[in-house]
Protein backbone atom coordinates (compact mmCIF):
# COMPACT_ATOMS: atom_id res chain seq x y z
CA UNK A 1 -170.96 -127.04 -185.17
CA UNK A 2 -167.37 -127.00 -184.05
CA UNK A 3 -165.40 -129.95 -185.35
CA UNK A 4 -163.39 -131.90 -182.84
CA UNK A 5 -160.46 -134.16 -183.44
CA UNK A 6 -159.85 -137.51 -181.86
CA UNK A 7 -158.14 -135.95 -178.87
CA UNK A 8 -161.15 -133.74 -178.15
CA UNK A 9 -159.62 -130.41 -179.32
CA UNK A 10 -160.92 -128.33 -182.19
CA UNK A 11 -158.62 -127.46 -185.15
CA UNK A 12 -158.80 -123.74 -184.22
CA UNK A 13 -157.55 -124.49 -180.71
CA UNK A 14 -154.76 -126.64 -182.08
CA UNK A 15 -153.72 -123.89 -184.53
CA UNK A 16 -153.71 -121.32 -181.73
CA UNK A 17 -151.56 -123.56 -179.57
CA UNK A 18 -149.16 -124.13 -182.44
CA UNK A 19 -148.84 -120.41 -183.06
CA UNK A 20 -148.14 -119.81 -179.36
CA UNK A 21 -145.46 -122.50 -179.42
CA UNK A 22 -143.84 -120.94 -182.48
CA UNK A 23 -143.83 -117.50 -180.86
CA UNK A 24 -142.34 -118.91 -177.65
CA UNK A 25 -139.62 -120.75 -179.55
CA UNK A 26 -138.88 -117.60 -181.54
CA UNK A 27 -138.48 -115.54 -178.39
CA UNK A 28 -136.30 -118.18 -176.82
CA UNK A 29 -134.15 -118.26 -179.92
CA UNK A 30 -133.93 -114.48 -180.02
CA UNK A 31 -132.78 -114.06 -176.42
CA UNK A 32 -129.29 -115.58 -176.87
CA UNK A 33 -128.70 -113.39 -179.91
CA UNK A 34 -129.72 -110.30 -177.95
CA UNK A 35 -127.42 -111.29 -175.12
CA UNK A 36 -124.57 -111.83 -177.54
CA UNK A 37 -125.22 -108.43 -179.10
CA UNK A 38 -125.23 -106.76 -175.69
CA UNK A 39 -122.03 -108.58 -174.73
CA UNK A 40 -120.34 -107.42 -177.92
CA UNK A 41 -121.51 -103.86 -177.32
CA UNK A 42 -120.13 -103.92 -173.75
CA UNK A 43 -116.82 -105.34 -174.94
CA UNK A 44 -116.62 -102.63 -177.60
CA UNK A 45 -117.26 -99.92 -175.01
CA UNK A 46 -114.65 -101.44 -172.72
CA UNK A 47 -112.07 -101.50 -175.51
CA UNK A 48 -112.83 -97.88 -176.38
CA UNK A 49 -112.52 -96.86 -172.74
CA UNK A 50 -109.23 -98.73 -172.40
CA UNK A 51 -107.88 -97.08 -175.53
CA UNK A 52 -108.88 -93.67 -174.20
CA UNK A 53 -107.25 -94.44 -170.85
CA UNK A 54 -104.09 -95.69 -172.56
CA UNK A 55 -103.74 -92.36 -174.34
CA UNK A 56 -104.39 -90.28 -171.24
CA UNK A 57 -102.09 -92.18 -168.85
CA UNK A 58 -99.14 -92.88 -171.14
CA UNK A 59 -97.10 -90.06 -169.61
CA UNK A 60 -97.98 -91.20 -166.08
CA UNK A 61 -96.88 -94.76 -166.84
CA UNK A 62 -93.61 -93.52 -168.33
CA UNK A 63 -92.87 -91.32 -165.32
CA UNK A 64 -93.75 -94.12 -162.93
CA UNK A 65 -91.47 -96.58 -164.71
CA UNK A 66 -88.61 -94.09 -164.59
CA UNK A 67 -89.23 -93.59 -160.85
CA UNK A 68 -89.23 -97.34 -160.27
CA UNK A 69 -85.98 -97.76 -162.18
CA UNK A 70 -84.51 -94.92 -160.11
CA UNK A 71 -85.53 -96.68 -156.89
CA UNK A 72 -83.93 -99.90 -158.10
CA UNK A 73 -80.76 -97.95 -158.89
CA UNK A 74 -80.78 -96.39 -155.40
CA UNK A 75 -81.09 -99.85 -153.86
CA UNK A 76 -78.14 -101.06 -155.92
CA UNK A 77 -76.10 -98.08 -154.69
CA UNK A 78 -76.97 -98.98 -151.09
CA UNK A 79 -75.93 -102.59 -151.69
CA UNK A 80 -72.65 -101.45 -153.24
CA UNK A 81 -72.00 -99.10 -150.30
CA UNK A 82 -72.69 -101.89 -147.83
CA UNK A 83 -70.43 -104.21 -149.82
CA UNK A 84 -67.59 -101.69 -149.54
CA UNK A 85 -68.07 -101.44 -145.79
CA UNK A 86 -69.78 -98.04 -145.70
CA UNK A 87 -72.60 -97.94 -143.15
CA UNK A 88 -74.63 -95.03 -141.75
CA UNK A 89 -73.99 -93.92 -138.20
CA UNK A 90 -76.04 -95.35 -135.36
CA UNK A 91 -77.74 -91.99 -134.79
CA UNK A 92 -79.37 -92.17 -138.24
CA UNK A 93 -79.39 -95.92 -138.79
CA UNK A 94 -83.12 -96.19 -138.09
CA UNK A 95 -83.98 -93.51 -140.66
CA UNK A 96 -81.98 -95.28 -143.37
CA UNK A 97 -83.55 -98.60 -142.44
CA UNK A 98 -87.05 -97.14 -142.81
CA UNK A 99 -86.34 -95.53 -146.16
CA UNK A 100 -84.71 -98.72 -147.48
CA UNK A 101 -87.71 -100.82 -146.41
CA UNK A 102 -90.16 -98.36 -147.96
CA UNK A 103 -88.23 -98.37 -151.23
CA UNK A 104 -88.32 -102.17 -151.38
CA UNK A 105 -92.07 -102.18 -150.65
CA UNK A 106 -92.75 -99.64 -153.41
CA UNK A 107 -90.68 -101.59 -155.93
CA UNK A 108 -92.39 -104.91 -155.11
CA UNK A 109 -95.98 -103.68 -155.02
CA UNK A 110 -95.89 -101.05 -157.78
CA UNK A 111 -93.93 -103.12 -160.30
CA UNK A 112 -96.99 -105.17 -161.51
CA UNK A 113 -98.89 -102.01 -162.46
CA UNK A 114 -96.08 -100.27 -164.32
CA UNK A 115 -94.82 -103.51 -165.89
CA UNK A 116 -98.16 -104.60 -167.39
CA UNK A 117 -99.82 -101.19 -167.85
CA UNK A 118 -103.44 -100.24 -167.37
CA UNK A 119 -104.69 -103.45 -169.02
CA UNK A 120 -102.85 -105.76 -166.64
CA UNK A 121 -104.17 -107.86 -163.80
CA UNK A 122 -103.49 -105.13 -161.24
CA UNK A 123 -106.23 -103.01 -162.80
CA UNK A 124 -108.53 -105.85 -163.88
CA UNK A 125 -108.66 -107.33 -160.37
CA UNK A 126 -109.22 -103.95 -158.68
CA UNK A 127 -105.84 -103.83 -156.89
CA UNK A 128 -104.88 -100.36 -158.11
CA UNK A 129 -106.57 -98.59 -155.19
CA UNK A 130 -104.82 -100.65 -152.46
CA UNK A 131 -101.51 -100.30 -154.34
CA UNK A 132 -101.92 -96.53 -154.45
CA UNK A 133 -102.68 -96.47 -150.72
CA UNK A 134 -99.54 -98.49 -149.97
CA UNK A 135 -97.34 -96.30 -152.17
CA UNK A 136 -98.73 -93.18 -150.50
CA UNK A 137 -98.10 -94.65 -147.04
CA UNK A 138 -94.52 -95.57 -147.96
CA UNK A 139 -94.00 -92.06 -149.33
CA UNK A 140 -95.12 -90.62 -145.97
CA UNK A 141 -92.74 -92.98 -144.18
CA UNK A 142 -89.89 -91.84 -146.43
CA UNK A 143 -90.65 -88.15 -145.88
CA UNK A 144 -90.87 -88.74 -142.11
CA UNK A 145 -87.48 -90.48 -142.19
CA UNK A 146 -86.01 -87.51 -144.06
CA UNK A 147 -87.45 -85.06 -141.54
CA UNK A 148 -86.04 -87.10 -138.65
CA UNK A 149 -82.67 -87.26 -140.41
CA UNK A 150 -82.56 -83.48 -140.83
CA UNK A 151 -83.22 -83.09 -137.11
CA UNK A 152 -80.84 -85.75 -135.81
CA UNK A 153 -77.98 -85.81 -138.31
CA UNK A 154 -74.81 -83.87 -137.55
CA UNK A 155 -71.97 -83.25 -140.00
CA UNK A 156 -68.68 -85.06 -139.51
CA UNK A 157 -65.74 -82.92 -138.34
CA UNK A 158 -63.44 -81.59 -141.04
CA UNK A 159 -59.75 -82.32 -141.13
CA UNK A 160 -57.53 -79.32 -140.22
CA UNK A 161 -57.03 -76.96 -143.14
CA UNK A 162 -59.69 -78.58 -145.38
CA UNK A 163 -62.17 -76.05 -146.67
CA UNK A 164 -62.85 -77.12 -150.25
CA UNK A 165 -66.44 -77.55 -151.44
CA UNK A 166 -65.97 -81.27 -152.11
CA UNK A 167 -64.53 -81.85 -148.65
CA UNK A 168 -67.37 -79.95 -147.01
CA UNK A 169 -69.94 -81.94 -148.98
CA UNK A 170 -68.28 -85.22 -148.11
CA UNK A 171 -68.24 -84.26 -144.44
CA UNK A 172 -71.86 -83.16 -144.53
CA UNK A 173 -73.44 -85.82 -146.80
CA UNK A 174 -72.39 -89.37 -147.53
CA UNK A 175 -73.62 -91.96 -150.01
CA UNK A 176 -76.40 -93.07 -147.65
CA UNK A 177 -77.53 -89.48 -147.22
CA UNK A 178 -77.69 -88.89 -150.98
CA UNK A 179 -79.62 -92.17 -151.30
CA UNK A 180 -82.12 -90.90 -148.73
CA UNK A 181 -82.73 -87.64 -150.59
CA UNK A 182 -83.00 -89.48 -153.91
CA UNK A 183 -85.42 -92.00 -152.40
CA UNK A 184 -87.79 -89.28 -151.21
CA UNK A 185 -87.82 -87.53 -154.59
CA UNK A 186 -88.39 -90.79 -156.49
CA UNK A 187 -91.15 -91.98 -154.18
CA UNK A 188 -92.97 -88.65 -154.50
CA UNK A 189 -92.74 -89.00 -158.30
CA UNK A 190 -93.99 -92.60 -158.13
CA UNK A 191 -96.93 -91.65 -155.90
CA UNK A 192 -97.84 -88.77 -158.22
CA UNK A 193 -97.71 -91.00 -161.31
CA UNK A 194 -99.84 -93.68 -159.62
CA UNK A 195 -102.42 -91.08 -158.56
CA UNK A 196 -102.68 -89.61 -162.07
CA UNK A 197 -103.19 -93.09 -163.52
CA UNK A 198 -105.85 -93.90 -160.93
CA UNK A 199 -107.64 -90.61 -161.57
CA UNK A 200 -107.57 -91.22 -165.32
CA UNK A 201 -109.09 -94.68 -164.91
CA UNK A 202 -111.83 -93.48 -162.59
CA UNK A 203 -112.60 -90.54 -164.87
CA UNK A 204 -113.10 -92.71 -167.96
CA UNK A 205 -114.88 -95.47 -166.07
CA UNK A 206 -113.18 -98.86 -166.68
CA UNK A 207 -111.88 -99.12 -163.13
CA UNK A 208 -114.45 -100.24 -160.52
């Protein structure tokens, strides 16, 4: 006959229930350790991917930082020219205004990426794509301003008897004109560097 305890359950049933409880507790205890192991594995893969990206985009970051510094220098030249009373003519004032505004926008919005690198908040929060779009749009604005300038700008008249190369250059291009050409070249370099960094991140996989 099957023996029963005071609570009405047989010893075999109680042993089976105890074994089930032990197995359940063991599984519950094993789940956090498995999660921790998976988390560590994911963090290791992320670090490896970031290291691989850092190696592949180092040149792009360097070029982008140089382009940003060049844009800052161009803005300082414009400020110095304005301080000395040199202003572009009214026929091309709108073009210079557009290129100045686009330079400021590129400096403000691209500085976080190139200041903190590919491990900064710009990449971690997924803002690299919108930043690249803005830089590309500002580059198009700058190129459009240059095209309009080439159509609308006219050289200043030369003084009688002046035919030297320096005099001709000064009559044809001023400090604002050189700043416009420099701005276009630097923004194209900045857009190219940003695109190469974005492509490197998407190719390796750490960027969403």
